[in-house]
mmCIF file of C-alpha atoms and ligand atoms in Angstrom:
data_model
loop_
_atom_site.group_PDB
_atom_site.id
_atom_site.type_symbol
_atom_site.label_atom_id
_atom_site.label_comp_id
_atom_site.label_asym_id
_atom_site.label_seq_id
_atom_site.Cartn_x
_atom_site.Cartn_y
_atom_site.Cartn_z
ATOM 1 C CA MET A 1 -81.718 23.530 19.060
ATOM 2 C CA THR A 2 -82.370 27.176 18.221
ATOM 3 C CA ALA A 3 -80.087 29.163 15.955
ATOM 4 C CA ALA A 4 -79.137 31.346 18.922
ATOM 5 C CA ASN A 5 -77.649 28.586 21.061
ATOM 6 C CA ALA A 6 -76.318 26.547 18.138
ATOM 7 C CA PHE A 7 -73.597 29.169 17.781
ATOM 8 C CA PRO A 8 -72.275 29.951 21.232
ATOM 9 C CA PRO A 9 -69.607 32.642 21.364
ATOM 10 C CA PRO A 10 -65.977 31.521 21.125
ATOM 11 C CA LYS A 11 -64.783 30.201 24.490
ATOM 12 C CA MET A 12 -62.260 31.986 26.665
ATOM 13 C CA GLY A 13 -63.513 35.405 25.594
ATOM 14 C CA GLU A 14 -61.880 35.291 22.182
ATOM 15 C CA PRO A 15 -63.188 37.803 19.643
ATOM 16 C CA TYR A 16 -65.078 36.581 16.601
ATOM 17 C CA LEU A 17 -62.899 36.551 13.492
ATOM 18 C CA LEU A 18 -64.848 38.365 10.772
ATOM 19 C CA THR A 19 -62.121 37.439 8.312
ATOM 20 C CA PRO A 20 -61.914 35.019 5.384
ATOM 21 C CA GLY A 21 -59.883 32.438 7.309
ATOM 22 C CA PRO A 22 -58.470 31.513 9.662
ATOM 23 C CA LEU A 23 -61.930 32.018 11.063
ATOM 24 C CA THR A 24 -63.980 31.300 14.150
ATOM 25 C CA THR A 25 -64.275 27.537 14.523
ATOM 26 C CA ALA A 26 -66.621 25.396 16.618
ATOM 27 C CA TYR A 27 -65.439 24.224 20.009
ATOM 28 C CA GLU A 28 -65.797 20.599 18.815
ATOM 29 C CA VAL A 29 -63.349 21.356 15.979
ATOM 30 C CA LYS A 30 -60.729 22.690 18.386
ATOM 31 C CA GLN A 31 -61.384 19.826 20.813
ATOM 32 C CA ALA A 32 -60.731 17.235 18.081
ATOM 33 C CA MET A 33 -57.064 18.262 18.173
ATOM 34 C CA LEU A 34 -56.482 17.061 21.759
ATOM 35 C CA LYS A 35 -55.073 13.723 20.663
ATOM 36 C CA ASP A 36 -51.971 12.498 18.844
ATOM 37 C CA TRP A 37 -51.981 10.234 15.782
ATOM 38 C CA GLY A 38 -49.276 8.233 14.054
ATOM 39 C CA SER A 39 -49.194 9.319 10.423
ATOM 40 C CA TRP A 40 -48.659 5.727 9.197
ATOM 41 C CA ASP A 41 -51.203 4.160 11.540
ATOM 42 C CA ASP A 42 -54.419 2.548 10.254
ATOM 43 C CA ASP A 43 -56.536 4.951 12.300
ATOM 44 C CA PHE A 44 -55.074 7.974 10.581
ATOM 45 C CA ARG A 45 -55.179 6.350 7.166
ATOM 46 C CA ALA A 46 -58.904 5.728 7.722
ATOM 47 C CA MET A 47 -59.310 9.408 8.619
ATOM 48 C CA THR A 48 -57.614 10.500 5.405
ATOM 49 C CA ARG A 49 -59.843 8.153 3.399
ATOM 50 C CA ASP A 50 -62.975 9.415 5.161
ATOM 51 C CA MET A 51 -62.007 13.035 4.581
ATOM 52 C CA ARG A 52 -61.375 12.532 0.846
ATOM 53 C CA ARG A 53 -64.690 10.695 0.473
ATOM 54 C CA ARG A 54 -66.627 13.413 2.318
ATOM 55 C CA LEU A 55 -65.090 16.189 0.232
ATOM 56 C CA LEU A 56 -65.852 14.435 -3.063
ATOM 57 C CA ALA A 57 -69.454 13.878 -1.979
ATOM 58 C CA LEU A 58 -69.908 17.680 -1.924
ATOM 59 C CA LEU A 59 -69.577 17.667 -5.744
ATOM 60 C CA GLY A 60 -72.921 15.883 -6.128
ATOM 61 C CA GLU A 61 -73.616 13.960 -9.334
ATOM 62 C CA TRP A 62 -70.545 12.968 -11.399
ATOM 63 C CA SER A 63 -68.314 13.140 -8.332
ATOM 64 C CA ASP A 64 -67.139 9.620 -9.257
ATOM 65 C CA GLN A 65 -65.231 11.140 -12.189
ATOM 66 C CA TYR A 66 -63.085 13.184 -9.781
ATOM 67 C CA ASP A 67 -60.661 12.459 -6.987
ATOM 68 C CA CYS A 68 -59.473 14.484 -4.020
ATOM 69 C CA VAL A 69 -55.804 15.019 -3.194
ATOM 70 C CA PRO A 70 -55.028 16.796 0.091
ATOM 71 C CA MET A 71 -51.761 18.763 0.132
ATOM 72 C CA GLN A 72 -49.824 20.138 3.114
ATOM 73 C CA GLY A 73 -49.487 23.919 3.351
ATOM 74 C CA SER A 74 -51.816 26.886 2.978
ATOM 75 C CA GLY A 75 -54.143 27.495 0.054
ATOM 76 C CA SER A 76 -51.493 29.134 -2.117
ATOM 77 C CA PHE A 77 -49.454 25.915 -2.009
ATOM 78 C CA CYS A 78 -52.435 24.151 -3.605
ATOM 79 C CA VAL A 79 -52.834 26.788 -6.309
ATOM 80 C CA GLU A 80 -49.170 26.350 -7.182
ATOM 81 C CA ALA A 81 -49.472 22.547 -7.014
ATOM 82 C CA MET A 82 -52.500 22.580 -9.346
ATOM 83 C CA LEU A 83 -50.899 24.881 -11.906
ATOM 84 C CA GLY A 84 -47.551 23.074 -11.855
ATOM 85 C CA SER A 85 -49.118 19.618 -12.062
ATOM 86 C CA PHE A 86 -51.869 20.189 -14.633
ATOM 87 C CA VAL A 87 -50.623 22.889 -17.002
ATOM 88 C CA PRO A 88 -48.256 21.222 -19.478
ATOM 89 C CA ARG A 89 -44.785 22.740 -19.633
ATOM 90 C CA ASP A 90 -45.593 24.028 -23.105
ATOM 91 C CA GLY A 91 -49.119 25.084 -22.089
ATOM 92 C CA LYS A 92 -50.364 28.647 -21.720
ATOM 93 C CA VAL A 93 -52.825 29.925 -19.136
ATOM 94 C CA LEU A 94 -55.255 32.807 -19.378
ATOM 95 C CA VAL A 95 -55.342 34.109 -15.785
ATOM 96 C CA LEU A 96 -58.514 36.057 -14.974
ATOM 97 C CA ALA A 97 -57.694 38.580 -12.254
ATOM 98 C CA ASN A 98 -59.868 41.085 -10.423
ATOM 99 C CA GLY A 99 -57.967 41.290 -7.184
ATOM 100 C CA ALA A 100 -55.024 40.015 -5.175
ATOM 101 C CA TYR A 101 -55.629 36.294 -5.582
ATOM 102 C CA GLY A 102 -55.855 36.421 -9.370
ATOM 103 C CA LEU A 103 -52.631 38.432 -9.452
ATOM 104 C CA ARG A 104 -50.987 35.914 -7.103
ATOM 105 C CA ALA A 105 -51.915 33.106 -9.506
ATOM 106 C CA ALA A 106 -50.335 35.100 -12.358
ATOM 107 C CA THR A 107 -47.148 35.539 -10.302
ATOM 108 C CA THR A 108 -47.190 31.796 -9.625
ATOM 109 C CA MET A 109 -47.144 31.160 -13.390
ATOM 110 C CA ASP A 110 -44.071 33.408 -13.664
ATOM 111 C CA TYR A 111 -42.288 31.413 -10.938
ATOM 112 C CA LEU A 112 -43.218 28.203 -12.736
ATOM 113 C CA GLY A 113 -41.711 29.613 -15.918
ATOM 114 C CA ARG A 114 -44.824 28.663 -17.865
ATOM 115 C CA ALA A 115 -46.590 30.938 -20.317
ATOM 116 C CA LYS A 116 -49.540 33.045 -19.257
ATOM 117 C CA VAL A 117 -51.760 35.879 -20.452
ATOM 118 C CA LEU A 118 -53.226 38.100 -17.771
ATOM 119 C CA LEU A 119 -56.644 39.707 -18.002
ATOM 120 C CA ASP A 120 -56.402 42.235 -15.176
ATOM 121 C CA LYS A 121 -59.745 43.869 -14.412
ATOM 122 C CA GLY A 122 -58.383 45.954 -11.553
ATOM 123 C CA ASP A 123 -59.730 45.977 -8.020
ATOM 124 C CA TYR A 124 -63.044 44.231 -8.542
ATOM 125 C CA LEU A 125 -64.659 44.364 -12.009
ATOM 126 C CA PRO A 126 -65.688 40.797 -12.915
ATOM 127 C CA PRO A 127 -64.128 38.999 -15.912
ATOM 128 C CA ARG A 128 -67.061 38.256 -18.221
ATOM 129 C CA GLY A 129 -67.724 35.345 -20.555
ATOM 130 C CA ASP A 130 -67.640 37.439 -23.732
ATOM 131 C CA GLU A 131 -64.214 38.872 -22.833
ATOM 132 C CA VAL A 132 -62.877 35.386 -22.198
ATOM 133 C CA ALA A 133 -64.307 34.200 -25.525
ATOM 134 C CA ARG A 134 -62.642 37.090 -27.357
ATOM 135 C CA ILE A 135 -59.199 36.512 -25.813
ATOM 136 C CA LEU A 136 -59.366 32.772 -26.515
ATOM 137 C CA ALA A 137 -60.411 33.382 -30.130
ATOM 138 C CA ASP A 138 -57.496 35.780 -30.619
ATOM 139 C CA ASP A 139 -54.869 33.455 -29.113
ATOM 140 C CA PRO A 140 -55.124 29.790 -30.119
ATOM 141 C CA SER A 141 -52.002 28.931 -28.097
ATOM 142 C CA ILE A 142 -53.888 29.357 -24.784
ATOM 143 C CA THR A 143 -54.597 25.892 -23.378
ATOM 144 C CA HIS A 144 -56.147 26.673 -19.969
ATOM 145 C CA VAL A 145 -58.134 29.351 -18.176
ATOM 146 C CA LEU A 146 -57.667 30.013 -14.459
ATOM 147 C CA ALA A 147 -60.599 31.684 -12.688
ATOM 148 C CA ILE A 148 -61.030 32.845 -9.107
ATOM 149 C CA HIS A 149 -64.455 31.728 -7.859
ATOM 150 C CA CYS A 150 -64.906 34.255 -5.039
ATOM 151 C CA GLU A 151 -62.195 36.953 -5.245
ATOM 152 C CA THR A 152 -61.776 37.383 -1.510
ATOM 153 C CA SER A 153 -59.920 40.685 -1.783
ATOM 154 C CA SER A 154 -63.145 42.513 -2.748
ATOM 155 C CA GLY A 155 -65.651 39.772 -1.896
ATOM 156 C CA ILE A 156 -67.023 39.526 -5.429
ATOM 157 C CA LEU A 157 -68.560 36.264 -6.544
ATOM 158 C CA ASN A 158 -67.222 35.931 -10.079
ATOM 159 C CA PRO A 159 -69.530 34.641 -12.872
ATOM 160 C CA ILE A 160 -67.951 31.195 -13.028
ATOM 161 C CA GLU A 161 -70.772 29.654 -15.131
ATOM 162 C CA GLU A 162 -70.293 32.010 -18.072
ATOM 163 C CA ILE A 163 -66.506 31.744 -17.771
ATOM 164 C CA SER A 164 -66.772 27.945 -17.931
ATOM 165 C CA GLU A 165 -69.112 28.101 -20.936
ATOM 166 C CA ALA A 166 -66.805 30.442 -22.842
ATOM 167 C CA THR A 167 -63.761 28.300 -21.995
ATOM 168 C CA TYR A 168 -65.216 25.009 -23.196
ATOM 169 C CA ALA A 169 -66.980 26.582 -26.206
ATOM 170 C CA ALA A 170 -63.454 27.519 -27.326
ATOM 171 C CA GLY A 171 -62.154 24.006 -26.630
ATOM 172 C CA ARG A 172 -59.952 25.021 -23.673
ATOM 173 C CA LYS A 173 -59.815 23.774 -20.073
ATOM 174 C CA LEU A 174 -60.845 25.461 -16.838
ATOM 175 C CA LEU A 175 -58.973 25.426 -13.525
ATOM 176 C CA ILE A 176 -60.622 27.164 -10.543
ATOM 177 C CA ASP A 177 -59.382 28.718 -7.321
ATOM 178 C CA SER A 178 -62.471 28.080 -5.206
ATOM 179 C CA MET A 179 -60.580 28.635 -1.968
ATOM 180 C CA SER A 180 -63.093 30.900 -0.272
ATOM 181 C CA ALA A 181 -66.249 29.575 -1.984
ATOM 182 C CA PHE A 182 -66.183 25.766 -1.931
ATOM 183 C CA GLY A 183 -68.418 24.358 0.780
ATOM 184 C CA ALA A 184 -70.815 27.325 0.737
ATOM 185 C CA VAL A 185 -71.272 28.062 -2.986
ATOM 186 C CA PRO A 186 -72.206 25.074 -5.199
ATOM 187 C CA LEU A 187 -69.482 23.855 -7.553
ATOM 188 C CA GLU A 188 -70.928 20.773 -9.216
ATOM 189 C CA PRO A 189 -69.402 19.260 -12.372
ATOM 190 C CA SER A 190 -72.867 18.306 -13.650
ATOM 191 C CA LYS A 191 -73.684 22.041 -13.765
ATOM 192 C CA ILE A 192 -70.336 23.804 -14.251
ATOM 193 C CA LYS A 193 -67.690 22.140 -16.397
ATOM 194 C CA PHE A 194 -64.114 22.234 -15.012
ATOM 195 C CA GLU A 195 -60.972 20.102 -14.881
ATOM 196 C CA ALA A 196 -59.819 20.819 -11.333
ATOM 197 C CA PHE A 197 -60.198 23.219 -8.455
ATOM 198 C CA VAL A 198 -58.529 23.932 -5.136
ATOM 199 C CA SER A 199 -59.754 24.925 -1.696
ATOM 200 C CA SER A 200 -58.375 24.784 1.829
ATOM 201 C CA ALA A 201 -59.199 23.640 5.348
ATOM 202 C CA ASN A 202 -59.737 27.028 6.958
ATOM 203 C CA LYS A 203 -62.425 28.627 4.817
ATOM 204 C CA CYS A 204 -66.060 27.607 4.261
ATOM 205 C CA ILE A 205 -65.696 24.127 5.756
ATOM 206 C CA GLU A 206 -64.621 25.900 8.974
ATOM 207 C CA GLY A 207 -61.532 23.874 9.858
ATOM 208 C CA VAL A 208 -58.250 25.203 11.206
ATOM 209 C CA PRO A 209 -55.391 26.163 8.838
ATOM 210 C CA GLY A 210 -52.700 23.706 7.764
ATOM 211 C CA PHE A 211 -53.589 22.072 4.462
ATOM 212 C CA GLY A 212 -55.590 22.425 1.272
ATOM 213 C CA PHE A 213 -56.915 20.015 -1.313
ATOM 214 C CA VAL A 214 -56.975 19.637 -5.063
ATOM 215 C CA ILE A 215 -60.085 18.099 -6.629
ATOM 216 C CA ALA A 216 -59.445 16.986 -10.187
ATOM 217 C CA ARG A 217 -60.755 14.669 -12.868
ATOM 218 C CA THR A 218 -59.260 11.242 -12.229
ATOM 219 C CA SER A 219 -58.238 11.090 -15.903
ATOM 220 C CA LEU A 220 -56.313 14.351 -15.464
ATOM 221 C CA LEU A 221 -54.557 13.012 -12.343
ATOM 222 C CA GLU A 222 -53.556 9.913 -14.284
ATOM 223 C CA ALA A 223 -52.244 11.981 -17.191
ATOM 224 C CA SER A 224 -50.199 14.426 -15.093
ATOM 225 C CA LYS A 225 -47.334 12.136 -14.094
ATOM 226 C CA GLY A 226 -43.970 13.844 -14.412
ATOM 227 C CA ASN A 227 -45.427 17.264 -15.237
ATOM 228 C CA SER A 228 -44.805 19.020 -11.916
ATOM 229 C CA HIS A 229 -41.934 21.445 -11.446
ATOM 230 C CA SER A 230 -41.756 20.528 -7.758
ATOM 231 C CA LEU A 231 -41.270 17.377 -5.717
ATOM 232 C CA ALA A 232 -43.274 18.524 -2.687
ATOM 233 C CA LEU A 233 -46.064 20.087 -4.774
ATOM 234 C CA ASP A 234 -46.496 17.204 -7.227
ATOM 235 C CA VAL A 235 -50.232 16.433 -7.116
ATOM 236 C CA HIS A 236 -49.841 13.259 -9.169
ATOM 237 C CA ALA A 237 -47.191 11.873 -6.831
ATOM 238 C CA GLN A 238 -49.232 12.706 -3.727
ATOM 239 C CA TRP A 239 -52.313 11.098 -5.286
ATOM 240 C CA ALA A 240 -50.507 7.973 -6.506
ATOM 241 C CA ASN A 241 -48.911 7.491 -3.087
ATOM 242 C CA MET A 242 -52.218 7.979 -1.282
ATOM 243 C CA GLU A 243 -53.967 5.520 -3.589
ATOM 244 C CA LYS A 244 -51.233 2.942 -3.026
ATOM 245 C CA THR A 245 -50.506 3.261 0.692
ATOM 246 C CA GLY A 246 -53.330 5.373 2.124
ATOM 247 C CA GLN A 247 -50.676 7.761 3.416
ATOM 248 C CA TRP A 248 -49.601 11.282 2.646
ATOM 249 C CA ARG A 249 -46.088 11.730 1.286
ATOM 250 C CA TYR A 250 -44.156 13.513 4.050
ATOM 251 C CA THR A 251 -45.523 14.549 7.444
ATOM 252 C CA PRO A 252 -49.282 15.170 7.370
ATOM 253 C CA PRO A 253 -50.897 17.815 9.614
ATOM 254 C CA THR A 254 -52.547 15.102 11.713
ATOM 255 C CA HIS A 255 -54.327 17.348 14.230
ATOM 256 C CA VAL A 256 -55.577 19.642 11.497
ATOM 257 C CA VAL A 257 -57.034 16.668 9.622
ATOM 258 C CA ALA A 258 -58.779 15.463 12.795
ATOM 259 C CA ALA A 259 -60.251 18.927 13.300
ATOM 260 C CA PHE A 260 -61.278 19.101 9.639
ATOM 261 C CA ILE A 261 -63.202 15.822 9.824
ATOM 262 C CA GLU A 262 -65.137 17.227 12.786
ATOM 263 C CA ALA A 263 -65.776 20.358 10.712
ATOM 264 C CA LEU A 264 -67.016 18.217 7.796
ATOM 265 C CA LYS A 265 -69.447 16.437 10.136
ATOM 266 C CA LEU A 266 -70.822 19.785 11.316
ATOM 267 C CA HIS A 267 -71.060 20.871 7.655
ATOM 268 C CA GLU A 268 -73.092 17.762 6.848
ATOM 269 C CA ALA A 269 -75.327 18.231 9.903
ATOM 270 C CA GLU A 270 -76.043 21.781 8.753
ATOM 271 C CA GLY A 271 -77.345 20.522 5.401
ATOM 272 C CA GLY A 272 -74.148 20.463 3.373
ATOM 273 C CA VAL A 273 -73.332 23.130 0.807
ATOM 274 C CA SER A 274 -76.896 24.473 0.627
ATOM 275 C CA GLY A 275 -77.324 24.679 4.408
ATOM 276 C CA ARG A 276 -73.943 26.317 4.901
ATOM 277 C CA GLY A 277 -74.545 28.683 1.990
ATOM 278 C CA ALA A 278 -77.955 29.657 3.366
ATOM 279 C CA ARG A 279 -76.528 30.558 6.782
ATOM 280 C CA TYR A 280 -73.751 32.639 5.229
ATOM 281 C CA ALA A 281 -76.230 34.392 2.930
ATOM 282 C CA ARG A 282 -78.397 35.246 5.959
ATOM 283 C CA ASN A 283 -75.312 36.486 7.798
ATOM 284 C CA ARG A 284 -74.477 38.719 4.846
ATOM 285 C CA ASP A 285 -78.026 40.008 4.392
ATOM 286 C CA VAL A 286 -78.478 40.915 8.057
ATOM 287 C CA MET A 287 -75.030 42.504 8.307
ATOM 288 C CA VAL A 288 -75.250 44.464 5.029
ATOM 289 C CA GLU A 289 -78.769 45.709 5.750
ATOM 290 C CA GLY A 290 -77.686 46.852 9.209
ATOM 291 C CA MET A 291 -74.521 48.559 7.975
ATOM 292 C CA ARG A 292 -76.419 50.287 5.159
ATOM 293 C CA GLY A 293 -78.873 51.410 7.828
ATOM 294 C CA LEU A 294 -75.954 53.122 9.596
ATOM 295 C CA GLY A 295 -75.098 54.923 6.339
ATOM 296 C CA PHE A 296 -72.234 52.667 5.151
ATOM 297 C CA GLU A 297 -72.085 51.794 1.443
ATOM 298 C CA THR A 298 -70.865 48.551 -0.084
ATOM 299 C CA LEU A 299 -68.324 48.587 -2.902
ATOM 300 C CA LEU A 300 -70.427 46.165 -4.922
ATOM 301 C CA ALA A 301 -74.046 46.246 -6.009
ATOM 302 C CA SER A 302 -76.110 43.608 -4.220
ATOM 303 C CA ARG A 303 -76.064 41.098 -7.110
ATOM 304 C CA TRP A 304 -72.271 40.735 -6.902
ATOM 305 C CA LEU A 305 -72.004 40.409 -3.107
ATOM 306 C CA SER A 306 -70.688 36.988 -2.116
ATOM 307 C CA PRO A 307 -71.949 35.234 1.006
ATOM 308 C CA ILE A 308 -68.288 35.202 2.147
ATOM 309 C CA ILE A 309 -66.933 38.685 2.785
ATOM 310 C CA VAL A 310 -68.184 42.210 2.011
ATOM 311 C CA THR A 311 -66.186 45.377 1.253
ATOM 312 C CA PHE A 312 -67.438 48.691 2.649
ATOM 313 C CA PHE A 313 -66.144 52.164 1.825
ATOM 314 C CA CYS A 314 -64.646 54.059 4.752
ATOM 315 C CA PRO A 315 -66.816 57.065 5.723
ATOM 316 C CA ALA A 316 -65.734 60.488 4.446
ATOM 317 C CA ASP A 317 -66.169 62.042 7.928
ATOM 318 C CA PRO A 318 -62.662 63.187 9.034
ATOM 319 C CA ASN A 319 -63.288 61.709 12.491
ATOM 320 C CA PHE A 320 -63.292 58.230 10.945
ATOM 321 C CA VAL A 321 -59.852 56.634 11.311
ATOM 322 C CA PHE A 322 -59.766 52.968 10.300
ATOM 323 C CA SER A 323 -57.188 51.912 12.922
ATOM 324 C CA ASN A 324 -59.358 53.432 15.689
ATOM 325 C CA PHE A 325 -62.461 51.765 14.267
ATOM 326 C CA TYR A 326 -60.573 48.453 14.162
ATOM 327 C CA ASP A 327 -59.490 48.786 17.808
ATOM 328 C CA LEU A 328 -62.984 49.718 18.983
ATOM 329 C CA MET A 329 -64.513 46.779 17.091
ATOM 330 C CA LYS A 330 -61.932 44.452 18.612
ATOM 331 C CA GLN A 331 -62.729 45.747 22.122
ATOM 332 C CA LYS A 332 -66.356 44.900 21.392
ATOM 333 C CA GLY A 333 -65.445 41.345 20.378
ATOM 334 C CA PHE A 334 -65.040 41.525 16.606
ATOM 335 C CA ILE A 335 -61.890 41.344 14.483
ATOM 336 C CA ILE A 336 -62.570 42.995 11.132
ATOM 337 C CA TYR A 337 -60.305 43.158 8.085
ATOM 338 C CA PRO A 338 -58.650 46.069 6.287
ATOM 339 C CA GLY A 339 -59.642 46.688 2.673
ATOM 340 C CA LYS A 340 -57.528 46.076 -0.424
ATOM 341 C CA LEU A 341 -58.807 48.686 -2.867
ATOM 342 C CA THR A 342 -56.144 50.856 -4.449
ATOM 343 C CA VAL A 343 -58.373 53.828 -5.319
ATOM 344 C CA VAL A 344 -60.401 54.548 -2.163
ATOM 345 C CA ASP A 345 -60.182 53.541 1.505
ATOM 346 C CA SER A 346 -62.219 50.516 2.480
ATOM 347 C CA PHE A 347 -62.581 47.730 5.016
ATOM 348 C CA ARG A 348 -64.018 44.239 4.893
ATOM 349 C CA ILE A 349 -66.316 42.221 7.113
ATOM 350 C CA GLY A 350 -66.368 38.451 6.702
ATOM 351 C CA VAL A 351 -69.559 36.464 7.275
ATOM 352 C CA ILE A 352 -68.074 32.946 7.277
ATOM 353 C CA GLY A 353 -67.146 30.901 10.337
ATOM 354 C CA ARG A 354 -69.060 29.595 13.302
ATOM 355 C CA MET A 355 -71.567 32.418 13.733
ATOM 356 C CA ASP A 356 -75.107 33.250 12.747
ATOM 357 C CA GLU A 357 -77.372 36.227 12.076
ATOM 358 C CA HIS A 358 -77.710 37.033 15.803
ATOM 359 C CA VAL A 359 -73.975 37.609 15.901
ATOM 360 C CA MET A 360 -74.276 39.781 12.784
ATOM 361 C CA THR A 361 -76.868 41.958 14.501
ATOM 362 C CA ARG A 362 -74.354 42.489 17.314
ATOM 363 C CA VAL A 363 -71.655 43.362 14.764
ATOM 364 C CA VAL A 364 -73.868 46.152 13.443
ATOM 365 C CA GLY A 365 -74.542 47.355 17.012
ATOM 366 C CA ALA A 366 -70.804 47.403 17.711
ATOM 367 C CA ALA A 367 -70.177 49.421 14.520
ATOM 368 C CA ARG A 368 -72.883 51.916 15.538
ATOM 369 C CA ASP A 369 -71.328 52.344 18.993
ATOM 370 C CA ALA A 370 -67.817 52.611 17.540
ATOM 371 C CA LEU A 371 -68.919 55.416 15.188
ATOM 372 C CA ALA A 372 -70.512 57.278 18.110
ATOM 373 C CA GLU A 373 -67.369 56.890 20.234
ATOM 374 C CA MET A 374 -65.237 58.260 17.386
ATOM 375 C CA GLY A 375 -67.602 61.195 16.900
ATOM 376 C CA VAL A 376 -68.451 60.177 13.323
ATOM 377 C CA GLU A 377 -71.756 61.803 12.386
ATOM 378 C CA SER A 378 -72.269 60.139 9.021
ATOM 379 C CA ALA A 379 -70.931 56.864 7.638
ATOM 380 C CA ALA A 380 -71.478 58.050 4.060
ATOM 381 C CA PRO A 381 -68.447 57.502 1.788
ATOM 382 C CA PRO A 382 -66.670 60.253 -0.172
ATOM 383 C CA ALA A 383 -68.090 61.146 -3.587
ATOM 384 C CA ALA A 384 -65.029 59.564 -5.242
ATOM 385 C CA ALA A 385 -66.053 56.174 -3.867
ATOM 386 C CA LEU A 386 -69.499 56.394 -5.394
ATOM 387 C CA GLU A 387 -67.988 57.477 -8.714
ATOM 388 C CA GLU A 388 -65.755 54.410 -8.559
ATOM 389 C CA ARG A 389 -68.757 52.190 -7.968
ATOM 390 C CA LYS A 390 -70.531 53.469 -11.083
ATOM 391 C CA LYS A 391 -67.934 51.616 -13.152
ATOM 392 C CA LEU A 392 -69.610 48.387 -12.164
ATOM 393 C CA ALA A 393 -72.756 48.337 -14.258
ATOM 394 C CA ALA A 394 -75.202 45.773 -13.006
HETATM 395 C C1 PLP B 401 -57.459 32.347 1.061
HETATM 396 C C2 PLP B 401 -57.323 32.335 -0.401
HETATM 397 C C3 PLP B 401 -56.195 31.782 -1.038
HETATM 398 C C4 PLP B 401 -55.037 31.155 -0.309
HETATM 399 O O1 PLP B 401 -54.462 31.946 0.624
HETATM 400 P P1 PLP B 401 -53.461 31.307 1.704
HETATM 401 O O2 PLP B 401 -53.134 32.480 2.555
HETATM 402 O O3 PLP B 401 -52.314 30.745 0.991
HETATM 403 O O4 PLP B 401 -54.243 30.242 2.429
HETATM 404 C C5 PLP B 401 -56.182 31.751 -2.414
HETATM 405 N N1 PLP B 401 -57.194 32.229 -3.140
HETATM 406 C C6 PLP B 401 -58.294 32.768 -2.578
HETATM 407 C C7 PLP B 401 -59.396 33.266 -3.456
HETATM 408 C C8 PLP B 401 -58.394 32.842 -1.187
HETATM 409 O O5 PLP B 401 -59.486 33.368 -0.614
#
């Protein structure tokens, strides 16, 4: 099978979703949903078991010290479930934010009514190990650190190794939001120390949306009984029930689980985390090189670009209007994503989902044609954007 025909275009003329999820899924994944399951039935219980086992296997060595607890809802439900279940009521979390998802986690702590300190680095600057070490040294009451693995709002891959080292050197515990990284970026407890992380069905594993999962040390799951603020989001209760009966508490998203198992099989066939990560990295490299060739500039220097999603500055040319660019790209078969920077205009192009570098070459061609149709002569960003970028020293 060649790379070109391994990734046929979405059926029924749908555009590719160049977004961080929901994303373009394989036809087999969609097809897996054409059947109904009883949530209590042995067949579905076996599916849940199989899914949990497959997810844990992605942790590599030491995966036997962890367990996997799927939770209904979108990814944010899992972040809230993790924080509410694992941070003691008298605990205090250092939330490392450099974008919307870090700030959302901080807001979640406020809703939980549990103490937090926020390190807010703005739109994209990465939280570094030495900063974390300093804050932890200054405040002995901090018990946990929450880090965002890939901050999807800018597409930066945060330096999770140095954050983990600083956290454990200070005798604290690390929780990770690996929503948009897990499955494509390695997160192995034998290499990066952590207590728990969360991810969801519709990101790098390429399932459809409807649930997420918490992966935590089994000892932490055992110790977290009665700690949650919420009945529905109690990770311990979900885990204990699943261990005892094989069932989810409350209605599981049966079709989504069936689709996810198909997605996990495709993930395995592609070579697991390294195979998936390699395809996404190729997607990114081909797309970024092509866009730079058109004159676009990335927000981040190459070393910080995740193989997930990339932020570009909008061109300074007055003929460039993002909503027109969006519509033209959609007409050409590609849904792109608006940017989230507060200082300068930007847009994002995701490289995850069922597509390969050949598709990325077509994305660049579509962007070139869209610029020509809009009468944009140069894709170069305004000087202010390049000034902004200088803040990020490599
Ligand atoms: C997608 C994502 C989430 C969860 O978002 P939902 O819309 O609730 O699924 C959380 N954190 C990060 C880093 C994400 O990329």
